[in-house]
JSON list of C-alpha atoms in Angstrom, two decimals:
[
{"chain": "A", "resi": 389, "resn": "UNK", "atom": "CA", "xyz": [1.39, 4.60, 12.28]},
{"chain": "A", "resi": 390, "resn": "UNK", "atom": "CA", "xyz": [4.33, 6.86, 13.13]},
{"chain": "A", "resi": 391, "resn": "UNK", "atom": "CA", "xyz": [5.18, 9.60, 10.69]},
{"chain": "A", "resi": 392, "resn": "UNK", "atom": "CA", "xyz": [8.44, 9.67, 8.78]},
{"chain": "A", "resi": 393, "resn": "UNK", "atom": "CA", "xyz": [9.92, 12.32, 11.07]},
{"chain": "A", "resi": 394, "resn": "UNK", "atom": "CA", "xyz": [9.51, 9.99, 14.09]},
{"chain": "A", "resi": 395, "resn": "UNK", "atom": "CA", "xyz": [10.81, 6.95, 12.19]},
{"chain": "A", "resi": 396, "resn": "UNK", "atom": "CA", "xyz": [13.96, 8.81, 11.12]},
{"chain": "A", "resi": 397, "resn": "UNK", "atom": "CA", "xyz": [14.43, 10.23, 14.62]},
{"chain": "A", "resi": 398, "resn": "UNK", "atom": "CA", "xyz": [14.26, 6.77, 16.19]},
{"chain": "A", "resi": 399, "resn": "UNK", "atom": "CA", "xyz": [16.75, 5.42, 13.64]},
{"chain": "A", "resi": 400, "resn": "UNK", "atom": "CA", "xyz": [19.17, 8.28, 14.33]},
{"chain": "A", "resi": 401, "resn": "UNK", "atom": "CA", "xyz": [18.96, 7.53, 18.07]},
{"chain": "A", "resi": 402, "resn": "UNK", "atom": "CA", "xyz": [19.44, 3.77, 17.53]},
{"chain": "A", "resi": 403, "resn": "UNK", "atom": "CA", "xyz": [22.46, 4.24, 15.25]},
{"chain": "A", "resi": 404, "resn": "UNK", "atom": "CA", "xyz": [23.98, 6.89, 17.52]},
{"chain": "A", "resi": 405, "resn": "UNK", "atom": "CA", "xyz": [23.67, 4.60, 20.54]},
{"chain": "A", "resi": 406, "resn": "UNK", "atom": "CA", "xyz": [25.02, 1.61, 18.59]},
{"chain": "A", "resi": 407, "resn": "UNK", "atom": "CA", "xyz": [28.09, 3.68, 17.78]},
{"chain": "A", "resi": 408, "resn": "UNK", "atom": "CA", "xyz": [28.47, 4.63, 21.44]},
{"chain": "A", "resi": 409, "resn": "UNK", "atom": "CA", "xyz": [27.96, 8.34, 20.80]},
{"chain": "A", "resi": 410, "resn": "UNK", "atom": "CA", "xyz": [26.20, 10.84, 23.04]},
{"chain": "A", "resi": 411, "resn": "UNK", "atom": "CA", "xyz": [23.90, 13.47, 21.62]},
{"chain": "A", "resi": 412, "resn": "UNK", "atom": "CA", "xyz": [26.60, 16.03, 22.34]},
{"chain": "A", "resi": 413, "resn": "UNK", "atom": "CA", "xyz": [29.20, 14.03, 20.40]},
{"chain": "A", "resi": 414, "resn": "UNK", "atom": "CA", "xyz": [26.86, 13.63, 17.44]},
{"chain": "A", "resi": 415, "resn": "UNK", "atom": "CA", "xyz": [26.08, 17.34, 17.58]},
{"chain": "A", "resi": 416, "resn": "UNK", "atom": "CA", "xyz": [29.79, 18.18, 17.46]},
{"chain": "A", "resi": 417, "resn": "UNK", "atom": "CA", "xyz": [30.41, 15.77, 14.57]},
{"chain": "A", "resi": 418, "resn": "UNK", "atom": "CA", "xyz": [27.50, 17.18, 12.59]},
{"chain": "A", "resi": 419, "resn": "UNK", "atom": "CA", "xyz": [28.01, 20.86, 13.52]},
{"chain": "A", "resi": 420, "resn": "UNK", "atom": "CA", "xyz": [24.54, 21.02, 15.06]},
{"chain": "A", "resi": 421, "resn": "UNK", "atom": "CA", "xyz": [23.30, 21.90, 18.54]},
{"chain": "A", "resi": 422, "resn": "UNK", "atom": "CA", "xyz": [22.87, 18.97, 20.96]},
{"chain": "A", "resi": 423, "resn": "UNK", "atom": "CA", "xyz": [19.37, 20.15, 21.93]},
{"chain": "A", "resi": 424, "resn": "UNK", "atom": "CA", "xyz": [18.51, 20.12, 18.23]},
{"chain": "A", "resi": 425, "resn": "UNK", "atom": "CA", "xyz": [19.79, 16.53, 17.92]},
{"chain": "A", "resi": 426, "resn": "UNK", "atom": "CA", "xyz": [17.57, 15.54, 20.84]},
{"chain": "A", "resi": 427, "resn": "UNK", "atom": "CA", "xyz": [14.55, 17.18, 19.25]},
{"chain": "A", "resi": 428, "resn": "UNK", "atom": "CA", "xyz": [15.24, 15.42, 15.94]},
{"chain": "A", "resi": 429, "resn": "UNK", "atom": "CA", "xyz": [15.55, 12.05, 17.70]},
{"chain": "A", "resi": 430, "resn": "UNK", "atom": "CA", "xyz": [12.20, 12.63, 19.46]},
{"chain": "A", "resi": 431, "resn": "UNK", "atom": "CA", "xyz": [10.55, 13.60, 16.17]},
{"chain": "A", "resi": 432, "resn": "UNK", "atom": "CA", "xyz": [9.87, 17.12, 17.40]},
{"chain": "A", "resi": 433, "resn": "UNK", "atom": "CA", "xyz": [11.79, 18.98, 14.69]},
{"chain": "A", "resi": 434, "resn": "UNK", "atom": "CA", "xyz": [10.91, 19.23, 11.05]},
{"chain": "A", "resi": 435, "resn": "UNK", "atom": "CA", "xyz": [14.49, 18.91, 9.77]},
{"chain": "A", "resi": 436, "resn": "UNK", "atom": "CA", "xyz": [15.78, 19.80, 6.32]},
{"chain": "A", "resi": 437, "resn": "UNK", "atom": "CA", "xyz": [17.55, 17.53, 3.86]},
{"chain": "A", "resi": 438, "resn": "UNK", "atom": "CA", "xyz": [20.74, 19.49, 4.56]},
{"chain": "A", "resi": 439, "resn": "UNK", "atom": "CA", "xyz": [20.43, 18.73, 8.27]},
{"chain": "A", "resi": 440, "resn": "UNK", "atom": "CA", "xyz": [19.75, 15.08, 7.57]},
{"chain": "A", "resi": 441, "resn": "UNK", "atom": "CA", "xyz": [22.86, 14.99, 5.37]},
{"chain": "A", "resi": 442, "resn": "UNK", "atom": "CA", "xyz": [24.98, 16.41, 8.19]},
{"chain": "A", "resi": 443, "resn": "UNK", "atom": "CA", "xyz": [23.67, 13.77, 10.58]},
{"chain": "A", "resi": 444, "resn": "UNK", "atom": "CA", "xyz": [24.08, 10.81, 8.24]},
{"chain": "A", "resi": 445, "resn": "UNK", "atom": "CA", "xyz": [27.60, 11.97, 7.33]},
{"chain": "A", "resi": 446, "resn": "UNK", "atom": "CA", "xyz": [28.51, 12.31, 11.01]},
{"chain": "A", "resi": 447, "resn": "UNK", "atom": "CA", "xyz": [27.11, 8.84, 11.74]},
{"chain": "A", "resi": 448, "resn": "UNK", "atom": "CA", "xyz": [28.96, 7.41, 8.72]},
{"chain": "A", "resi": 449, "resn": "UNK", "atom": "CA", "xyz": [25.95, 5.45, 7.47]},
{"chain": "A", "resi": 450, "resn": "UNK", "atom": "CA", "xyz": [24.07, 5.29, 4.21]},
{"chain": "A", "resi": 451, "resn": "UNK", "atom": "CA", "xyz": [21.20, 7.77, 4.12]},
{"chain": "A", "resi": 452, "resn": "UNK", "atom": "CA", "xyz": [18.84, 4.87, 3.41]},
{"chain": "A", "resi": 453, "resn": "UNK", "atom": "CA", "xyz": [19.69, 3.41, 6.84]},
{"chain": "A", "resi": 454, "resn": "UNK", "atom": "CA", "xyz": [17.97, 6.39, 8.43]},
{"chain": "A", "resi": 455, "resn": "UNK", "atom": "CA", "xyz": [14.67, 5.57, 6.75]},
{"chain": "A", "resi": 456, "resn": "UNK", "atom": "CA", "xyz": [14.34, 1.93, 7.81]},
{"chain": "A", "resi": 457, "resn": "UNK", "atom": "CA", "xyz": [11.10, 1.54, 9.74]},
{"chain": "A", "resi": 458, "resn": "UNK", "atom": "CA", "xyz": [11.91, 0.02, 13.11]},
{"chain": "A", "resi": 459, "resn": "UNK", "atom": "CA", "xyz": [8.42, -1.01, 14.12]},
{"chain": "A", "resi": 460, "resn": "UNK", "atom": "CA", "xyz": [9.34, -3.91, 16.36]},
{"chain": "A", "resi": 461, "resn": "UNK", "atom": "CA", "xyz": [6.92, -6.73, 16.87]},
{"chain": "A", "resi": 462, "resn": "UNK", "atom": "CA", "xyz": [8.70, -8.74, 19.57]},
{"chain": "A", "resi": 463, "resn": "UNK", "atom": "CA", "xyz": [11.71, -8.94, 21.88]},
{"chain": "A", "resi": 464, "resn": "UNK", "atom": "CA", "xyz": [13.75, -11.19, 19.55]},
{"chain": "A", "resi": 465, "resn": "UNK", "atom": "CA", "xyz": [13.33, -8.84, 16.60]},
{"chain": "A", "resi": 466, "resn": "UNK", "atom": "CA", "xyz": [14.35, -5.89, 18.79]},
{"chain": "A", "resi": 467, "resn": "UNK", "atom": "CA", "xyz": [17.50, -7.75, 19.87]},
{"chain": "A", "resi": 468, "resn": "UNK", "atom": "CA", "xyz": [18.38, -8.65, 16.26]},
{"chain": "A", "resi": 469, "resn": "UNK", "atom": "CA", "xyz": [17.96, -5.06, 15.07]},
{"chain": "A", "resi": 470, "resn": "UNK", "atom": "CA", "xyz": [20.07, -3.68, 17.91]},
{"chain": "A", "resi": 471, "resn": "UNK", "atom": "CA", "xyz": [22.76, -6.29, 17.22]},
{"chain": "A", "resi": 472, "resn": "UNK", "atom": "CA", "xyz": [22.71, -5.39, 13.52]},
{"chain": "A", "resi": 473, "resn": "UNK", "atom": "CA", "xyz": [23.19, -1.69, 14.27]},
{"chain": "A", "resi": 474, "resn": "UNK", "atom": "CA", "xyz": [26.04, -2.48, 16.68]},
{"chain": "A", "resi": 475, "resn": "UNK", "atom": "CA", "xyz": [27.66, -4.87, 14.18]},
{"chain": "A", "resi": 476, "resn": "UNK", "atom": "CA", "xyz": [27.56, -2.24, 11.43]},
{"chain": "A", "resi": 477, "resn": "UNK", "atom": "CA", "xyz": [29.09, 0.30, 13.81]},
{"chain": "A", "resi": 478, "resn": "UNK", "atom": "CA", "xyz": [31.90, -2.12, 14.74]},
{"chain": "A", "resi": 479, "resn": "UNK", "atom": "CA", "xyz": [32.90, -2.94, 11.17]},
{"chain": "A", "resi": 480, "resn": "UNK", "atom": "CA", "xyz": [32.39, 0.50, 9.63]},
{"chain": "A", "resi": 481, "resn": "UNK", "atom": "CA", "xyz": [36.09, 1.36, 9.65]},
{"chain": "A", "resi": 482, "resn": "UNK", "atom": "CA", "xyz": [37.47, -2.04, 8.60]},
{"chain": "A", "resi": 483, "resn": "UNK", "atom": "CA", "xyz": [38.83, -2.79, 5.16]},
{"chain": "A", "resi": 484, "resn": "UNK", "atom": "CA", "xyz": [37.05, -5.29, 2.90]},
{"chain": "A", "resi": 485, "resn": "UNK", "atom": "CA", "xyz": [39.46, -8.12, 3.73]},
{"chain": "A", "resi": 486, "resn": "UNK", "atom": "CA", "xyz": [38.76, -7.86, 7.43]},
{"chain": "A", "resi": 487, "resn": "UNK", "atom": "CA", "xyz": [35.02, -7.60, 6.78]},
{"chain": "A", "resi": 488, "resn": "UNK", "atom": "CA", "xyz": [35.17, -10.87, 4.82]},
{"chain": "A", "resi": 489, "resn": "UNK", "atom": "CA", "xyz": [36.97, -12.57, 7.73]},
{"chain": "A", "resi": 490, "resn": "UNK", "atom": "CA", "xyz": [34.30, -11.38, 10.15]},
{"chain": "A", "resi": 491, "resn": "UNK", "atom": "CA", "xyz": [31.54, -12.57, 7.82]},
{"chain": "A", "resi": 492, "resn": "UNK", "atom": "CA", "xyz": [33.08, -16.06, 7.75]},
{"chain": "A", "resi": 493, "resn": "UNK", "atom": "CA", "xyz": [33.41, -16.11, 11.53]},
{"chain": "A", "resi": 494, "resn": "UNK", "atom": "CA", "xyz": [29.78, -15.03, 11.92]},
{"chain": "A", "resi": 495, "resn": "UNK", "atom": "CA", "xyz": [28.58, -17.75, 9.54]},
{"chain": "A", "resi": 496, "resn": "UNK", "atom": "CA", "xyz": [30.44, -20.35, 11.59]},
{"chain": "A", "resi": 497, "resn": "UNK", "atom": "CA", "xyz": [29.00, -19.01, 14.84]},
{"chain": "A", "resi": 498, "resn": "UNK", "atom": "CA", "xyz": [25.45, -19.01, 13.50]},
{"chain": "A", "resi": 499, "resn": "UNK", "atom": "CA", "xyz": [25.92, -22.55, 12.19]},
{"chain": "A", "resi": 500, "resn": "UNK", "atom": "CA", "xyz": [27.22, -23.66, 15.61]},
{"chain": "A", "resi": 501, "resn": "UNK", "atom": "CA", "xyz": [24.07, -22.27, 17.27]},
{"chain": "A", "resi": 502, "resn": "UNK", "atom": "CA", "xyz": [21.87, -24.07, 14.75]},
{"chain": "A", "resi": 503, "resn": "UNK", "atom": "CA", "xyz": [23.57, -27.37, 15.57]},
{"chain": "A", "resi": 504, "resn": "UNK", "atom": "CA", "xyz": [22.94, -27.08, 19.33]}
]
């Protein structure tokens, strides 16, 4: 079982990629070194809570999102988790009215796929 440091590192990498950021861009946003970001993502660094706060603030996600265990059992689950991260990244700057519209559209799309 991977340790928490590796789990958090993988989540940081997944969220960063879903947001279309490079390690250098995340480093600049969080005022950290890009080599340090890489080491955190690989689970090589024993980061502090302050560092984790800088990263989660730069990524604009809830801190709890960084602790979700992404042990993936199959290809479909991996695709769903990646899509979820990308979806969250896409709607992160929208107001609540627009988010509600997107939720309704998604429900209709999912329903259309169920009816195929």
